[in-house]
Amino acid sequence: MGASSSSTLARLGLPARPWPRWLGVAALGLAAVALGTVAWRRAWPRRRRRLQQVGTVAKLWIYPVKSCKGVPVSEAECTAMGLRIGNLRDRFWLVIKEDGHMVTARQEPRLVLVSITYENNCLIFRAPDMDQLVLPSKQPSSNKLHNCRIFGLDIKGRDCGNEAAKWFTNFLKTEAYRLVQFETNMKGRTSRKLVPTLDQNYQVAYPDCCPLLIMTDASLVDLNTRMEKKMKMENFRPNIVVTGCDAFEEDTWDELLIGSVEVKKVMACPRCILTTVDPDAGVIDRKEPLDTLKSYRLCDPSERQLYKLSPLFGIYYSVEKIGSLRVGDPVYRMV
């Protein structure tokens, strides 16, 4: 009985009716159930994300310029758009034609011969028979803004100046090229346009489609047992290489914890002719390792719409929680 009913009875000079004992017991029972439900809900994510170590980080790579050599690093910050050290960021620079279309090693294989170091907040470019190019990591806002085109999608890029343009043009010796830089205030290419069939929500600058590519050394060893000419990890350009697991075990990894970084699988990496560019010679073969990979790494027929006839090697990930990671960090599968 409510407080108002009790006070009314008292005013009439009648004794207040006591609460039935069963109501008190029921109330205590409901409270216990409610508290138990809250406790279960709080504990459920921890149970769902039980950690199982699947390997260890063996290598980390940042590829500042799309299709140029990677920069090996011992540790890195992982942002929503990929790895970084200071202002050196993964695939934030791009070689373009004068009409804005991207240029990669698919069209200019010798791009893989361009090496990059990062000193005093500058990118230092080196290539065979070329003087080095020193480029500040941030360009003046007065530099031209280009409309660029990557795999049919538009994206902006800040021009890196005439000296950089001349350097790449003179090295490649085919036509006039420019170098552009992505800036964090620009709009990236969205996952909904990159992989519209998948339920993901992220942006990238100039990578093909995802912020991170993870591979395992065991899978490369497995591939090389099937090949006459051995491939290097550089043929496949991963950001993170994991050791201490079985070949193609990475196919089963969904959510991972590496250092303080949490990542989520987007899709397997469908391989193209870029893998056939010799990273030491800058010559494109157009056959291997693709032919060998196609003999045993094609997708399930149910996924043909997504991957078509491209062989799968490595896994693309999005970044669920930013943080830092380093070589030697355990790699945990969150199960």
PDB file of N, CA and C in Angstrom, residues 266-333:
ATOM      1  N   VAL A 266      38.545  -6.621 -42.077  1.00  0.00           N
ATOM      2  CA  VAL A 266      37.650  -6.100 -43.106  1.00  0.00           C
ATOM      3  C   VAL A 266      37.425  -7.164 -44.176  1.00  0.00           C
ATOM      4  N   MET A 267      38.526  -7.666 -44.727  1.00  0.00           N
ATOM      5  CA  MET A 267      38.456  -8.662 -45.796  1.00  0.00           C
ATOM      6  C   MET A 267      39.855  -9.206 -46.054  1.00  0.00           C
ATOM      7  N   ALA A 268      39.932 -10.310 -46.778  1.00  0.00           N
ATOM      8  CA  ALA A 268      41.233 -10.793 -47.236  1.00  0.00           C
ATOM      9  C   ALA A 268      41.747  -9.857 -48.319  1.00  0.00           C
ATOM     10  N   CYS A 269      43.057  -9.871 -48.551  1.00  0.00           N
ATOM     11  CA  CYS A 269      43.657  -8.980 -49.559  1.00  0.00           C
ATOM     12  C   CYS A 269      43.705  -9.682 -50.913  1.00  0.00           C
ATOM     13  N   PRO A 270      42.903  -9.209 -51.884  1.00  0.00           N
ATOM     14  CA  PRO A 270      42.949  -9.788 -53.230  1.00  0.00           C
ATOM     15  C   PRO A 270      44.172  -9.257 -53.976  1.00  0.00           C
ATOM     16  N   ARG A 271      45.006 -10.153 -54.457  1.00  0.00           N
ATOM     17  CA  ARG A 271      46.297  -9.749 -55.013  1.00  0.00           C
ATOM     18  C   ARG A 271      46.227  -9.461 -56.511  1.00  0.00           C
ATOM     19  N   CYS A 272      47.075  -8.477 -56.936  1.00  0.00           N
ATOM     20  CA  CYS A 272      47.085  -8.019 -58.323  1.00  0.00           C
ATOM     21  C   CYS A 272      48.518  -8.059 -58.854  1.00  0.00           C
ATOM     22  N   ILE A 273      48.720  -7.497 -60.048  1.00  0.00           N
ATOM     23  CA  ILE A 273      50.032  -7.576 -60.706  1.00  0.00           C
ATOM     24  C   ILE A 273      51.115  -6.792 -59.979  1.00  0.00           C
ATOM     25  N   LEU A 274      50.745  -5.952 -59.014  1.00  0.00           N
ATOM     26  CA  LEU A 274      51.767  -5.233 -58.250  1.00  0.00           C
ATOM     27  C   LEU A 274      52.703  -6.211 -57.535  1.00  0.00           C
ATOM     28  N   THR A 275      52.180  -7.377 -57.143  1.00  0.00           N
ATOM     29  CA  THR A 275      53.012  -8.367 -56.454  1.00  0.00           C
ATOM     30  C   THR A 275      54.068  -8.961 -57.378  1.00  0.00           C
ATOM     31  N   THR A 276      53.899  -8.787 -58.682  1.00  0.00           N
ATOM     32  CA  THR A 276      54.854  -9.364 -59.636  1.00  0.00           C
ATOM     33  C   THR A 276      55.998  -8.407 -59.965  1.00  0.00           C
ATOM     34  N   VAL A 277      56.022  -7.229 -59.321  1.00  0.00           N
ATOM     35  CA  VAL A 277      57.132  -6.290 -59.511  1.00  0.00           C
ATOM     36  C   VAL A 277      58.285  -6.713 -58.603  1.00  0.00           C
ATOM     37  N   ASP A 278      59.449  -6.928 -59.175  1.00  0.00           N
ATOM     38  CA  ASP A 278      60.643  -7.282 -58.404  1.00  0.00           C
ATOM     39  C   ASP A 278      61.047  -6.070 -57.561  1.00  0.00           C
ATOM     40  N   PRO A 279      61.015  -6.160 -56.224  1.00  0.00           N
ATOM     41  CA  PRO A 279      61.309  -4.989 -55.396  1.00  0.00           C
ATOM     42  C   PRO A 279      62.765  -4.545 -55.449  1.00  0.00           C
ATOM     43  N   ASP A 280      63.652  -5.401 -55.953  1.00  0.00           N
ATOM     44  CA  ASP A 280      65.073  -5.040 -56.056  1.00  0.00           C
ATOM     45  C   ASP A 280      65.457  -4.533 -57.439  1.00  0.00           C
ATOM     46  N   ALA A 281      64.706  -4.941 -58.470  1.00  0.00           N
ATOM     47  CA  ALA A 281      65.056  -4.564 -59.844  1.00  0.00           C
ATOM     48  C   ALA A 281      64.089  -3.556 -60.447  1.00  0.00           C
ATOM     49  N   GLY A 282      62.893  -3.443 -59.902  1.00  0.00           N
ATOM     50  CA  GLY A 282      61.915  -2.521 -60.468  1.00  0.00           C
ATOM     51  C   GLY A 282      61.399  -2.968 -61.819  1.00  0.00           C
ATOM     52  N   VAL A 283      61.292  -4.285 -62.013  1.00  0.00           N
ATOM     53  CA  VAL A 283      60.816  -4.861 -63.278  1.00  0.00           C
ATOM     54  C   VAL A 283      59.558  -5.675 -62.989  1.00  0.00           C
ATOM     55  N   ILE A 284      58.554  -5.525 -63.852  1.00  0.00           N
ATOM     56  CA  ILE A 284      57.292  -6.233 -63.649  1.00  0.00           C
ATOM     57  C   ILE A 284      57.271  -7.515 -64.471  1.00  0.00           C
ATOM     58  N   ASP A 285      56.830  -8.600 -63.839  1.00  0.00           N
ATOM     59  CA  ASP A 285      56.794  -9.921 -64.468  1.00  0.00           C
ATOM     60  C   ASP A 285      55.406 -10.268 -64.995  1.00  0.00           C
ATOM     61  N   ARG A 286      54.378  -9.832 -64.293  1.00  0.00           N
ATOM     62  CA  ARG A 286      52.968 -10.038 -64.609  1.00  0.00           C
ATOM     63  C   ARG A 286      52.498 -11.486 -64.446  1.00  0.00           C
ATOM     64  N   LYS A 287      53.373 -12.374 -63.987  1.00  0.00           N
ATOM     65  CA  LYS A 287      52.974 -13.776 -63.827  1.00  0.00           C
ATOM     66  C   LYS A 287      53.098 -14.261 -62.383  1.00  0.00           C
ATOM     67  N   GLU A 288      54.326 -14.278 -61.868  1.00  0.00           N
ATOM     68  CA  GLU A 288      54.542 -14.802 -60.515  1.00  0.00           C
ATOM     69  C   GLU A 288      54.748 -13.676 -59.503  1.00  0.00           C
ATOM     70  N   PRO A 289      54.172 -13.860 -58.312  1.00  0.00           N
ATOM     71  CA  PRO A 289      53.615 -15.089 -57.720  1.00  0.00           C
ATOM     72  C   PRO A 289      52.125 -15.324 -57.980  1.00  0.00           C
ATOM     73  N   LEU A 290      51.499 -14.521 -58.844  1.00  0.00           N
ATOM     74  CA  LEU A 290      50.057 -14.629 -59.029  1.00  0.00           C
ATOM     75  C   LEU A 290      49.635 -16.009 -59.522  1.00  0.00           C
ATOM     76  N   ASP A 291      50.350 -16.546 -60.518  1.00  0.00           N
ATOM     77  CA  ASP A 291      49.952 -17.842 -61.072  1.00  0.00           C
ATOM     78  C   ASP A 291      49.972 -18.932 -60.005  1.00  0.00           C
ATOM     79  N   THR A 292      51.029 -18.926 -59.176  1.00  0.00           N
ATOM     80  CA  THR A 292      51.110 -19.934 -58.119  1.00  0.00           C
ATOM     81  C   THR A 292      50.024 -19.718 -57.072  1.00  0.00           C
ATOM     82  N   LEU A 293      49.806 -18.475 -56.657  1.00  0.00           N
ATOM     83  CA  LEU A 293      48.764 -18.200 -55.672  1.00  0.00           C
ATOM     84  C   LEU A 293      47.383 -18.612 -56.183  1.00  0.00           C
ATOM     85  N   LYS A 294      47.134 -18.425 -57.469  1.00  0.00           N
ATOM     86  CA  LYS A 294      45.828 -18.797 -58.029  1.00  0.00           C
ATOM     87  C   LYS A 294      45.601 -20.300 -57.986  1.00  0.00           C
ATOM     88  N   SER A 295      46.673 -21.072 -57.875  1.00  0.00           N
ATOM     89  CA  SER A 295      46.528 -22.528 -57.857  1.00  0.00           C
ATOM     90  C   SER A 295      45.982 -23.044 -56.526  1.00  0.00           C
ATOM     91  N   TYR A 296      46.032 -22.203 -55.469  1.00  0.00           N
ATOM     92  CA  TYR A 296      45.546 -22.706 -54.178  1.00  0.00           C
ATOM     93  C   TYR A 296      44.993 -21.647 -53.241  1.00  0.00           C
ATOM     94  N   ARG A 297      44.897 -20.388 -53.689  1.00  0.00           N
ATOM     95  CA  ARG A 297      44.429 -19.342 -52.777  1.00  0.00           C
ATOM     96  C   ARG A 297      43.262 -18.533 -53.352  1.00  0.00           C
ATOM     97  N   LEU A 298      42.427 -19.169 -54.169  1.00  0.00           N
ATOM     98  CA  LEU A 298      41.231 -18.493 -54.653  1.00  0.00           C
ATOM     99  C   LEU A 298      40.145 -18.542 -53.579  1.00  0.00           C
ATOM    100  N   CYS A 299      39.201 -17.618 -53.670  1.00  0.00           N
ATOM    101  CA  CYS A 299      38.158 -17.529 -52.657  1.00  0.00           C
ATOM    102  C   CYS A 299      37.129 -18.643 -52.823  1.00  0.00           C
ATOM    103  N   ASP A 300      36.319 -18.808 -51.804  1.00  0.00           N
ATOM    104  CA  ASP A 300      35.166 -19.689 -51.885  1.00  0.00           C
ATOM    105  C   ASP A 300      34.194 -19.126 -52.935  1.00  0.00           C
ATOM    106  N   PRO A 301      33.532 -19.999 -53.696  1.00  0.00           N
ATOM    107  CA  PRO A 301      32.599 -19.502 -54.734  1.00  0.00           C
ATOM    108  C   PRO A 301      31.554 -18.527 -54.197  1.00  0.00           C
ATOM    109  N   SER A 302      31.188 -18.651 -52.921  1.00  0.00           N
ATOM    110  CA  SER A 302      30.182 -17.750 -52.347  1.00  0.00           C
ATOM    111  C   SER A 302      30.682 -16.320 -52.234  1.00  0.00           C
ATOM    112  N   GLU A 303      32.024 -16.123 -52.288  1.00  0.00           N
ATOM    113  CA  GLU A 303      32.609 -14.784 -52.171  1.00  0.00           C
ATOM    114  C   GLU A 303      33.115 -14.250 -53.507  1.00  0.00           C
ATOM    115  N   ARG A 304      32.746 -14.913 -54.578  1.00  0.00           N
ATOM    116  CA  ARG A 304      33.268 -14.539 -55.902  1.00  0.00           C
ATOM    117  C   ARG A 304      32.899 -13.113 -56.291  1.00  0.00           C
ATOM    118  N   GLN A 305      31.742 -12.641 -55.850  1.00  0.00           N
ATOM    119  CA  GLN A 305      31.333 -11.270 -56.192  1.00  0.00           C
ATOM    120  C   GLN A 305      32.295 -10.245 -55.600  1.00  0.00           C
ATOM    121  N   LEU A 306      32.848 -10.542 -54.417  1.00  0.00           N
ATOM    122  CA  LEU A 306      33.764  -9.614 -53.747  1.00  0.00           C
ATOM    123  C   LEU A 306      35.185  -9.725 -54.297  1.00  0.00           C
ATOM    124  N   TYR A 307      35.692 -10.947 -54.433  1.00  0.00           N
ATOM    125  CA  TYR A 307      37.099 -11.138 -54.769  1.00  0.00           C
ATOM    126  C   TYR A 307      37.351 -11.471 -56.242  1.00  0.00           C
ATOM    127  N   LYS A 308      36.290 -11.860 -56.948  1.00  0.00           N
ATOM    128  CA  LYS A 308      36.427 -12.272 -58.347  1.00  0.00           C
ATOM    129  C   LYS A 308      37.463 -13.393 -58.462  1.00  0.00           C
ATOM    130  N   LEU A 309      38.440 -13.276 -59.365  1.00  0.00           N
ATOM    131  CA  LEU A 309      39.418 -14.346 -59.564  1.00  0.00           C
ATOM    132  C   LEU A 309      40.790 -13.998 -58.997  1.00  0.00           C
ATOM    133  N   SER A 310      40.826 -13.019 -58.096  1.00  0.00           N
ATOM    134  CA  SER A 310      42.107 -12.633 -57.481  1.00  0.00           C
ATOM    135  C   SER A 310      42.454 -13.591 -56.346  1.00  0.00           C
ATOM    136  N   PRO A 311      43.699 -14.058 -56.277  1.00  0.00           N
ATOM    137  CA  PRO A 311      44.090 -14.903 -55.144  1.00  0.00           C
ATOM    138  C   PRO A 311      44.220 -14.070 -53.873  1.00  0.00           C
ATOM    139  N   LEU A 312      44.025 -14.711 -52.727  1.00  0.00           N
ATOM    140  CA  LEU A 312      43.990 -14.014 -51.441  1.00  0.00           C
ATOM    141  C   LEU A 312      45.274 -14.288 -50.667  1.00  0.00           C
ATOM    142  N   PHE A 313      45.905 -13.201 -50.183  1.00  0.00           N
ATOM    143  CA  PHE A 313      47.174 -13.354 -49.464  1.00  0.00           C
ATOM    144  C   PHE A 313      47.347 -12.167 -48.532  1.00  0.00           C
ATOM    145  N   GLY A 314      47.152 -12.394 -47.223  1.00  0.00           N
ATOM    146  CA  GLY A 314      47.161 -11.311 -46.253  1.00  0.00           C
ATOM    147  C   GLY A 314      45.741 -10.871 -45.927  1.00  0.00           C
ATOM    148  N   ILE A 315      45.609 -10.128 -44.814  1.00  0.00           N
ATOM    149  CA  ILE A 315      44.285  -9.700 -44.343  1.00  0.00           C
ATOM    150  C   ILE A 315      44.278  -8.195 -44.104  1.00  0.00           C
ATOM    151  N   TYR A 316      43.241  -7.541 -44.597  1.00  0.00           N
ATOM    152  CA  TYR A 316      43.031  -6.116 -44.364  1.00  0.00           C
ATOM    153  C   TYR A 316      42.282  -5.914 -43.044  1.00  0.00           C
ATOM    154  N   TYR A 317      42.695  -4.870 -42.304  1.00  0.00           N
ATOM    155  CA  TYR A 317      42.053  -4.553 -41.033  1.00  0.00           C
ATOM    156  C   TYR A 317      41.715  -3.067 -40.953  1.00  0.00           C
ATOM    157  N   SER A 318      40.644  -2.783 -40.208  1.00  0.00           N
ATOM    158  CA  SER A 318      40.346  -1.416 -39.793  1.00  0.00           C
ATOM    159  C   SER A 318      40.769  -1.260 -38.339  1.00  0.00           C
ATOM    160  N   VAL A 319      40.900  -0.012 -37.894  1.00  0.00           N
ATOM    161  CA  VAL A 319      41.374   0.274 -36.537  1.00  0.00           C
ATOM    162  C   VAL A 319      40.171   0.588 -35.652  1.00  0.00           C
ATOM    163  N   GLU A 320      39.948  -0.274 -34.656  1.00  0.00           N
ATOM    164  CA  GLU A 320      38.829  -0.089 -33.738  1.00  0.00           C
ATOM    165  C   GLU A 320      39.221   0.769 -32.541  1.00  0.00           C
ATOM    166  N   LYS A 321      40.480   0.661 -32.119  1.00  0.00           N
ATOM    167  CA  LYS A 321      40.966   1.460 -30.990  1.00  0.00           C
ATOM    168  C   LYS A 321      42.395   1.881 -31.298  1.00  0.00           C
ATOM    169  N   ILE A 322      42.633   3.189 -31.346  1.00  0.00           N
ATOM    170  CA  ILE A 322      43.962   3.693 -31.655  1.00  0.00           C
ATOM    171  C   ILE A 322      44.896   3.470 -30.465  1.00  0.00           C
ATOM    172  N   GLY A 323      46.194   3.491 -30.749  1.00  0.00           N
ATOM    173  CA  GLY A 323      47.170   3.274 -29.690  1.00  0.00           C
ATOM    174  C   GLY A 323      48.553   3.142 -30.284  1.00  0.00           C
ATOM    175  N   SER A 324      49.417   2.388 -29.629  1.00  0.00           N
ATOM    176  CA  SER A 324      50.777   2.196 -30.133  1.00  0.00           C
ATOM    177  C   SER A 324      51.117   0.711 -30.109  1.00  0.00           C
ATOM    178  N   LEU A 325      52.082   0.335 -30.946  1.00  0.00           N
ATOM    179  CA  LEU A 325      52.530  -1.043 -31.021  1.00  0.00           C
ATOM    180  C   LEU A 325      53.990  -1.061 -31.402  1.00  0.00           C
ATOM    181  N   ARG A 326      54.649  -2.195 -31.167  1.00  0.00           N
ATOM    182  CA  ARG A 326      56.069  -2.281 -31.454  1.00  0.00           C
ATOM    183  C   ARG A 326      56.437  -3.708 -31.830  1.00  0.00           C
ATOM    184  N   VAL A 327      57.592  -3.842 -32.469  1.00  0.00           N
ATOM    185  CA  VAL A 327      58.122  -5.163 -32.783  1.00  0.00           C
ATOM    186  C   VAL A 327      58.334  -5.917 -31.465  1.00  0.00           C
ATOM    187  N   GLY A 328      57.908  -7.160 -31.437  1.00  0.00           N
ATOM    188  CA  GLY A 328      58.001  -7.970 -30.226  1.00  0.00           C
ATOM    189  C   GLY A 328      56.726  -8.036 -29.424  1.00  0.00           C
ATOM    190  N   ASP A 329      55.739  -7.183 -29.742  1.00  0.00           N
ATOM    191  CA  ASP A 329      54.461  -7.235 -29.040  1.00  0.00           C
ATOM    192  C   ASP A 329      53.741  -8.551 -29.329  1.00  0.00           C
ATOM    193  N   PRO A 330      53.119  -9.139 -28.308  1.00  0.00           N
ATOM    194  CA  PRO A 330      52.249 -10.297 -28.567  1.00  0.00           C
ATOM    195  C   PRO A 330      51.063  -9.871 -29.413  1.00  0.00           C
ATOM    196  N   VAL A 331      50.590 -10.779 -30.233  1.00  0.00           N
ATOM    197  CA  VAL A 331      49.376 -10.560 -31.023  1.00  0.00           C
ATOM    198  C   VAL A 331      48.308 -11.469 -30.448  1.00  0.00           C
ATOM    199  N   TYR A 332      47.240 -10.849 -29.960  1.00  0.00           N
ATOM    200  CA  TYR A 332      46.159 -11.614 -29.320  1.00  0.00           C
ATOM    201  C   TYR A 332      44.919 -11.606 -30.209  1.00  0.00           C
ATOM    202  N   ARG A 333      44.336 -12.772 -30.334  1.00  0.00           N
ATOM    203  CA  ARG A 333      43.021 -12.878 -30.954  1.00  0.00           C
ATOM    204  C   ARG A 333      41.979 -12.680 -29.858  1.00  0.00           C
TER     205      ARG A 333
END
